[in-house]
mmCIF file of C-alpha atoms in Angstrom:
data_model
loop_
_atom_site.group_PDB
_atom_site.id
_atom_site.type_symbol
_atom_site.label_atom_id
_atom_site.label_comp_id
_atom_site.label_asym_id
_atom_site.label_seq_id
_atom_site.Cartn_x
_atom_site.Cartn_y
_atom_site.Cartn_z
ATOM 1 C CA MET A 1 -2.366 -21.935 -10.519
ATOM 2 C CA SER A 2 -2.684 -21.482 -6.762
ATOM 3 C CA LEU A 3 -3.777 -18.194 -5.219
ATOM 4 C CA GLN A 4 -0.318 -17.802 -3.664
ATOM 5 C CA ASP A 5 1.339 -18.248 -7.066
ATOM 6 C CA ALA A 6 -1.044 -15.723 -8.585
ATOM 7 C CA PHE A 7 0.147 -13.050 -6.150
ATOM 8 C CA ALA A 8 3.856 -13.880 -6.503
ATOM 9 C CA GLY A 9 6.872 -12.021 -7.864
ATOM 10 C CA ASN A 10 6.532 -8.755 -9.772
ATOM 11 C CA PHE A 11 2.752 -9.107 -9.598
ATOM 12 C CA ALA A 12 2.871 -8.045 -5.928
ATOM 13 C CA GLN A 13 4.534 -4.748 -6.898
ATOM 14 C CA LEU A 14 1.879 -4.022 -9.530
ATOM 15 C CA TYR A 15 -0.877 -4.912 -7.096
ATOM 16 C CA ASP A 16 0.579 -2.469 -4.570
ATOM 17 C CA SER A 17 1.074 0.385 -7.020
ATOM 18 C CA HIS A 18 -2.294 0.072 -8.776
ATOM 19 C CA MET A 19 -4.935 -1.955 -6.943
ATOM 20 C CA VAL A 20 -4.156 -0.543 -3.500
ATOM 21 C CA PRO A 21 -4.806 3.115 -4.384
ATOM 22 C CA LEU A 22 -7.702 2.097 -6.620
ATOM 23 C CA ILE A 23 -9.945 0.285 -4.124
ATOM 24 C CA PHE A 24 -8.080 -0.614 -0.913
ATOM 25 C CA GLU A 25 -6.895 2.683 0.585
ATOM 26 C CA ARG A 26 -10.265 4.073 1.723
ATOM 27 C CA PRO A 27 -11.390 0.860 3.466
ATOM 28 C CA ALA A 28 -7.941 0.621 5.079
ATOM 29 C CA GLU A 29 -8.372 4.115 6.488
ATOM 30 C CA GLU A 30 -11.744 3.155 7.970
ATOM 31 C CA LEU A 31 -10.326 -0.020 9.491
ATOM 32 C CA ALA A 32 -7.251 1.741 10.874
ATOM 33 C CA GLU A 33 -9.437 4.363 12.548
ATOM 34 C CA ARG A 34 -11.345 1.631 14.378
ATOM 35 C CA VAL A 35 -8.100 0.030 15.518
ATOM 36 C CA VAL A 36 -6.770 3.360 16.806
ATOM 37 C CA GLN A 37 -9.961 3.949 18.807
ATOM 38 C CA VAL A 38 -9.274 0.751 20.777
ATOM 39 C CA ALA A 39 -5.757 2.010 21.681
ATOM 40 C CA PRO A 40 -4.215 -1.495 21.763
ATOM 41 C CA SER A 41 -0.746 -2.192 23.108
ATOM 42 C CA ALA A 42 -0.279 -5.305 20.957
ATOM 43 C CA VAL A 43 -1.797 -5.863 17.497
ATOM 44 C CA LEU A 44 -1.794 -8.788 15.082
ATOM 45 C CA GLU A 45 -2.551 -8.177 11.416
ATOM 46 C CA THR A 46 -3.333 -11.291 9.383
ATOM 47 C CA ALA A 47 -3.342 -11.571 5.578
ATOM 48 C CA ALA A 48 -1.517 -8.250 5.442
ATOM 49 C CA GLY A 49 -0.753 -8.458 1.717
ATOM 50 C CA THR A 50 1.412 -5.564 0.542
ATOM 51 C CA GLY A 51 0.671 -3.548 3.660
ATOM 52 C CA ALA A 52 -2.041 -1.008 2.804
ATOM 53 C CA LEU A 53 -3.410 -1.300 6.349
ATOM 54 C CA THR A 54 0.012 -1.902 7.914
ATOM 55 C CA ARG A 55 1.303 1.486 6.782
ATOM 56 C CA LEU A 56 -1.666 3.261 8.331
ATOM 57 C CA LEU A 57 -1.336 1.366 11.607
ATOM 58 C CA ALA A 58 2.351 2.213 11.812
ATOM 59 C CA SER A 59 1.644 5.905 11.245
ATOM 60 C CA ARG A 60 -1.249 6.166 13.729
ATOM 61 C CA LEU A 61 -0.482 3.821 16.623
ATOM 62 C CA GLY A 62 1.749 4.829 19.525
ATOM 63 C CA GLN A 63 5.469 4.214 19.691
ATOM 64 C CA ASP A 64 4.972 1.637 22.445
ATOM 65 C CA THR A 65 2.528 -0.466 20.401
ATOM 66 C CA ARG A 66 3.863 -3.797 19.189
ATOM 67 C CA ILE A 67 2.547 -4.957 15.808
ATOM 68 C CA TRP A 68 2.847 -8.453 14.331
ATOM 69 C CA VAL A 69 2.365 -8.407 10.541
ATOM 70 C CA THR A 70 1.641 -11.767 8.896
ATOM 71 C CA ASP A 71 0.731 -13.266 5.532
ATOM 72 C CA VAL A 72 1.060 -16.675 3.881
ATOM 73 C CA ASN A 73 2.572 -15.094 0.769
ATOM 74 C CA PRO A 74 6.233 -14.100 1.225
ATOM 75 C CA GLU A 75 6.340 -11.982 -1.954
ATOM 76 C CA MET A 76 3.433 -9.815 -0.815
ATOM 77 C CA LEU A 77 4.926 -9.532 2.662
ATOM 78 C CA ASP A 78 8.286 -8.481 1.216
ATOM 79 C CA VAL A 79 6.601 -5.542 -0.526
ATOM 80 C CA ALA A 80 4.919 -4.520 2.716
ATOM 81 C CA ARG A 81 8.168 -4.795 4.672
ATOM 82 C CA ALA A 82 10.051 -2.660 2.142
ATOM 83 C CA HIS A 83 7.863 0.311 3.082
ATOM 84 C CA LEU A 84 8.465 -0.079 6.830
ATOM 85 C CA SER A 85 11.746 -1.942 7.208
ATOM 86 C CA ASP A 86 13.144 0.462 9.802
ATOM 87 C CA ASP A 87 10.182 0.404 12.210
ATOM 88 C CA PRO A 88 11.243 -1.531 15.350
ATOM 89 C CA ARG A 89 7.627 -1.955 16.528
ATOM 90 C CA LEU A 90 6.863 -4.351 13.659
ATOM 91 C CA THR A 91 7.519 -8.090 13.659
ATOM 92 C CA TRP A 92 7.140 -9.765 10.257
ATOM 93 C CA ARG A 93 6.035 -13.381 9.991
ATOM 94 C CA HIS A 94 5.177 -15.742 7.168
ATOM 95 C CA ASP A 95 2.145 -17.052 9.053
ATOM 96 C CA ASP A 96 -1.161 -18.732 8.253
ATOM 97 C CA ALA A 97 -4.246 -17.059 9.758
ATOM 98 C CA MET A 98 -5.751 -20.522 10.294
ATOM 99 C CA ASP A 99 -2.700 -21.761 12.246
ATOM 100 C CA LEU A 100 -0.967 -18.842 13.917
ATOM 101 C CA SER A 101 2.409 -19.135 15.597
ATOM 102 C CA LEU A 102 1.508 -16.641 18.348
ATOM 103 C CA THR A 103 0.766 -17.965 21.829
ATOM 104 C CA ASP A 104 -2.607 -17.803 23.564
ATOM 105 C CA ASP A 105 -3.735 -14.437 24.998
ATOM 106 C CA SER A 106 -0.860 -12.527 23.381
ATOM 107 C CA VAL A 107 -2.505 -9.512 21.669
ATOM 108 C CA ASP A 108 -5.235 -6.950 22.337
ATOM 109 C CA LEU A 109 -6.501 -6.744 18.798
ATOM 110 C CA VAL A 110 -6.503 -8.821 15.596
ATOM 111 C CA CYS A 111 -7.256 -7.076 12.307
ATOM 112 C CA CYS A 112 -7.536 -8.205 8.706
ATOM 113 C CA GLN A 113 -8.017 -6.155 5.540
ATOM 114 C CA PHE A 114 -9.995 -8.118 2.904
ATOM 115 C CA GLY A 115 -8.323 -11.409 3.728
ATOM 116 C CA VAL A 116 -10.814 -13.741 5.416
ATOM 117 C CA MET A 117 -12.620 -14.535 2.155
ATOM 118 C CA PHE A 118 -9.486 -16.340 0.949
ATOM 119 C CA LEU A 119 -9.262 -18.660 3.976
ATOM 120 C CA SER A 120 -10.108 -22.256 3.115
ATOM 121 C CA ASP A 121 -11.567 -22.628 6.635
ATOM 122 C CA ARG A 122 -12.880 -19.277 7.883
ATOM 123 C CA VAL A 123 -14.187 -20.783 11.122
ATOM 124 C CA ALA A 124 -10.655 -21.980 11.916
ATOM 125 C CA GLY A 125 -9.343 -18.498 11.195
ATOM 126 C CA TYR A 126 -11.884 -16.922 13.522
ATOM 127 C CA ARG A 127 -11.025 -19.480 16.224
ATOM 128 C CA GLU A 128 -7.324 -18.680 15.918
ATOM 129 C CA ALA A 129 -8.033 -14.974 16.313
ATOM 130 C CA LEU A 130 -10.048 -15.717 19.444
ATOM 131 C CA ARG A 131 -7.263 -17.923 20.811
ATOM 132 C CA VAL A 132 -4.496 -15.323 20.520
ATOM 133 C CA LEU A 133 -6.637 -12.481 21.876
ATOM 134 C CA ARG A 134 -6.554 -11.455 25.506
ATOM 135 C CA PRO A 135 -9.884 -11.270 27.376
ATOM 136 C CA GLY A 136 -11.790 -8.204 26.199
ATOM 137 C CA GLY A 137 -9.844 -8.073 22.925
ATOM 138 C CA ARG A 138 -11.211 -7.236 19.498
ATOM 139 C CA LEU A 139 -11.234 -8.798 16.049
ATOM 140 C CA ILE A 140 -11.814 -6.147 13.360
ATOM 141 C CA PHE A 141 -11.944 -7.048 9.682
ATOM 142 C CA ASN A 142 -13.592 -6.042 6.431
ATOM 143 C CA ILE A 143 -15.045 -7.993 3.505
ATOM 144 C CA TRP A 144 -16.367 -6.870 0.139
ATOM 145 C CA SER A 145 -20.071 -6.645 -0.532
ATOM 146 C CA ARG A 146 -21.501 -8.175 -3.715
ATOM 147 C CA ILE A 147 -19.534 -7.643 -6.903
ATOM 148 C CA ALA A 148 -22.698 -6.013 -8.315
ATOM 149 C CA ASP A 149 -22.227 -3.218 -5.765
ATOM 150 C CA ASN A 150 -18.556 -2.618 -6.702
ATOM 151 C CA GLU A 151 -18.474 -0.929 -10.089
ATOM 152 C CA LEU A 152 -14.909 -1.468 -11.253
ATOM 153 C CA ALA A 153 -14.783 -5.138 -10.288
ATOM 154 C CA ARG A 154 -18.086 -5.735 -12.073
ATOM 155 C CA ILE A 155 -16.834 -3.959 -15.209
ATOM 156 C CA ALA A 156 -13.580 -5.939 -15.209
ATOM 157 C CA GLU A 157 -15.265 -9.309 -14.766
ATOM 158 C CA ASP A 158 -17.865 -8.527 -17.423
ATOM 159 C CA ALA A 159 -15.096 -7.504 -19.836
ATOM 160 C CA ALA A 160 -13.246 -10.773 -19.247
ATOM 161 C CA ALA A 161 -16.452 -12.774 -19.672
ATOM 162 C CA SER A 162 -17.175 -11.061 -23.003
ATOM 163 C CA LEU A 163 -13.868 -12.399 -24.359
ATOM 164 C CA PHE A 164 -14.465 -15.954 -23.152
ATOM 165 C CA PRO A 165 -18.240 -16.487 -23.069
ATOM 166 C CA ASP A 166 -17.858 -20.283 -22.926
ATOM 167 C CA ASP A 167 -15.318 -20.206 -20.094
ATOM 168 C CA PRO A 168 -15.523 -16.818 -18.342
ATOM 169 C CA PRO A 169 -12.832 -16.035 -15.743
ATOM 170 C CA ARG A 170 -14.628 -15.643 -12.406
ATOM 171 C CA PHE A 171 -11.737 -14.979 -10.043
ATOM 172 C CA LEU A 172 -13.311 -11.782 -8.707
ATOM 173 C CA SER A 173 -16.819 -13.050 -7.948
ATOM 174 C CA GLN A 174 -15.500 -16.413 -6.719
ATOM 175 C CA GLY A 175 -12.566 -14.921 -4.777
ATOM 176 C CA PRO A 176 -12.528 -11.471 -3.158
ATOM 177 C CA TYR A 177 -16.259 -10.857 -3.702
ATOM 178 C CA CYS A 178 -17.518 -14.325 -2.733
ATOM 179 C CA TYR A 179 -18.092 -13.810 1.011
ATOM 180 C CA HIS A 180 -20.853 -11.199 1.118
ATOM 181 C CA ASP A 181 -23.694 -13.207 2.710
ATOM 182 C CA LEU A 182 -23.893 -11.688 6.190
ATOM 183 C CA ASP A 183 -25.969 -14.564 7.566
ATOM 184 C CA ARG A 184 -23.086 -16.847 6.615
ATOM 185 C CA VAL A 185 -20.576 -14.515 8.272
ATOM 186 C CA ARG A 186 -22.625 -14.489 11.484
ATOM 187 C CA ALA A 187 -22.912 -18.269 11.445
ATOM 188 C CA ASP A 188 -19.168 -18.695 10.938
ATOM 189 C CA LEU A 189 -18.315 -16.338 13.787
ATOM 190 C CA THR A 190 -20.794 -18.040 16.102
ATOM 191 C CA GLN A 191 -19.461 -21.491 15.227
ATOM 192 C CA ALA A 192 -15.929 -20.276 16.011
ATOM 193 C CA GLY A 193 -16.985 -19.218 19.516
ATOM 194 C CA TRP A 194 -17.640 -15.497 19.103
ATOM 195 C CA GLU A 195 -20.703 -14.357 21.030
ATOM 196 C CA ALA A 196 -20.713 -10.605 20.392
ATOM 197 C CA PHE A 197 -20.088 -8.888 17.090
ATOM 198 C CA GLU A 198 -21.302 -5.908 15.058
ATOM 199 C CA ILE A 199 -21.512 -5.529 11.269
ATOM 200 C CA GLU A 200 -21.595 -2.195 9.471
ATOM 201 C CA THR A 201 -22.121 -1.824 5.713
ATOM 202 C CA LEU A 202 -20.292 1.059 4.047
ATOM 203 C CA THR A 203 -20.806 2.414 0.529
ATOM 204 C CA GLU A 204 -18.494 5.116 -0.781
ATOM 205 C CA THR A 205 -17.666 6.896 -4.003
ATOM 206 C CA VAL A 206 -13.927 7.049 -4.610
ATOM 207 C CA GLU A 207 -11.740 8.456 -7.360
ATOM 208 C CA ALA A 208 -9.137 6.954 -9.699
ATOM 209 C CA PRO A 209 -6.742 9.004 -11.844
ATOM 210 C CA SER A 210 -8.036 7.682 -15.174
ATOM 211 C CA ALA A 211 -9.877 4.874 -16.944
ATOM 212 C CA GLN A 212 -6.525 3.778 -18.348
ATOM 213 C CA PHE A 213 -5.139 3.412 -14.808
ATOM 214 C CA VAL A 214 -8.116 1.216 -13.894
ATOM 215 C CA ALA A 215 -7.528 -0.963 -16.944
ATOM 216 C CA ALA A 216 -3.847 -1.391 -16.105
ATOM 217 C CA ALA A 217 -4.739 -2.251 -12.512
ATOM 218 C CA PHE A 218 -7.134 -5.064 -13.374
ATOM 219 C CA CYS A 219 -5.099 -6.261 -16.360
ATOM 220 C CA HIS A 220 -1.757 -6.497 -14.562
ATOM 221 C CA GLY A 221 -2.523 -6.219 -10.827
ATOM 222 C CA THR A 222 -5.055 -9.023 -10.310
ATOM 223 C CA PRO A 223 -5.089 -12.794 -11.016
ATOM 224 C CA LEU A 224 -7.442 -12.034 -13.906
ATOM 225 C CA LYS A 225 -4.251 -11.600 -15.921
ATOM 226 C CA ALA A 226 -3.196 -15.204 -15.287
ATOM 227 C CA ALA A 227 -6.706 -16.452 -16.074
ATOM 228 C CA ILE A 228 -6.745 -14.638 -19.424
ATOM 229 C CA VAL A 229 -3.192 -15.671 -20.337
ATOM 230 C CA GLU A 230 -4.072 -19.304 -19.643
ATOM 231 C CA ARG A 231 -6.995 -19.053 -22.079
ATOM 232 C CA ASP A 232 -5.444 -16.864 -24.793
ATOM 233 C CA GLU A 233 -2.499 -14.551 -24.074
ATOM 234 C CA CYS A 234 -3.160 -12.635 -27.287
ATOM 235 C CA LEU A 235 -6.400 -11.275 -25.787
ATOM 236 C CA LEU A 236 -4.786 -9.650 -22.756
ATOM 237 C CA GLU A 237 -4.545 -6.218 -24.395
ATOM 238 C CA ASP A 238 -8.081 -6.586 -25.739
ATOM 239 C CA PHE A 239 -9.201 -7.095 -22.160
ATOM 240 C CA ALA A 240 -7.412 -3.927 -21.035
ATOM 241 C CA ALA A 241 -8.924 -1.958 -23.919
ATOM 242 C CA ARG A 242 -12.446 -3.147 -23.038
ATOM 243 C CA VAL A 243 -12.022 -2.232 -19.375
ATOM 244 C CA ASP A 244 -10.645 1.184 -20.367
ATOM 245 C CA ALA A 245 -13.583 1.891 -22.691
ATOM 246 C CA ASP A 246 -16.259 0.605 -20.292
ATOM 247 C CA VAL A 247 -14.858 2.505 -17.306
ATOM 248 C CA GLU A 248 -14.682 5.713 -19.364
ATOM 249 C CA GLN A 249 -18.288 5.264 -20.473
ATOM 250 C CA ARG A 250 -19.701 4.505 -17.020
ATOM 251 C CA CYS A 251 -17.388 6.314 -14.612
ATOM 252 C CA GLY A 252 -15.587 9.006 -16.598
ATOM 253 C CA LYS A 253 -12.191 9.180 -18.266
ATOM 254 C CA ALA A 254 -9.893 11.249 -16.046
ATOM 255 C CA PRO A 255 -10.538 11.187 -13.215
ATOM 256 C CA THR A 256 -13.027 8.351 -12.787
ATOM 257 C CA ARG A 257 -15.477 8.198 -9.908
ATOM 258 C CA HIS A 258 -16.732 4.789 -8.870
ATOM 259 C CA GLN A 259 -18.614 3.086 -6.050
ATOM 260 C CA ILE A 260 -17.204 0.575 -3.606
ATOM 261 C CA ALA A 261 -19.264 -1.317 -1.027
ATOM 262 C CA TYR A 262 -17.984 -3.405 1.844
ATOM 263 C CA HIS A 263 -18.793 -4.660 5.338
ATOM 264 C CA MET A 264 -16.849 -3.819 8.496
ATOM 265 C CA ILE A 265 -17.081 -6.405 11.282
ATOM 266 C CA THR A 266 -16.053 -5.890 14.905
ATOM 267 C CA ALA A 267 -16.144 -8.943 17.186
ATOM 268 C CA MET A 268 -15.609 -8.721 20.947
ATOM 269 C CA ALA A 269 -13.809 -11.474 22.860
#
């Protein structure tokens, strides 16, 4: 199953209703604040997903700001658009961050919320951002730190591995949490032509409504579901029960408090 297929259909709705408030909202707020400080007149968001960052940009940027919102996955983009369908500042495009349809020197700022780790060629993605930026523009994006530093993701992956010790599902550590080596990030940016960039590491404690909510999020709102179903669909509820119990033990039952860790990168054109 491709990554695009894994995020298709009703899955996108579940991702938006559960995973976004669970781990994505706080980093989106941090990223949006950095975008607002630049006061851009034209913004491109790549890999927008279901629009956690998009909604914040729309609420905080001026009425004269033009915002292009792009993603390769039309189902995810449809969910994002449903929240903001009446905003005339937004242009929605099914667009690949490695091959953008925008012209050279067309925006002041490019931003991306936890998307670059999924690019098959990150250097190409960084080059495209540099191409569409005007002189003096900014690329601002975030990436997850190690899965070991993100409690809920670690619990979920360990729970899945306990069910399939001979063939553990590793979507999380090999997908969203795979791009945490900052030396590699610096090398990729430099190879793409970026000469000036800053990296900040942020660690925060955030809250979820309950351990059961966390279990539902990882069981039905991530591609771990597809990985478990492919191995043995009958164990899907066992997976949810293990996540529920482990989260309650380590982070509390209702509410839960858990740590997230991520890197914020600002590159200057």
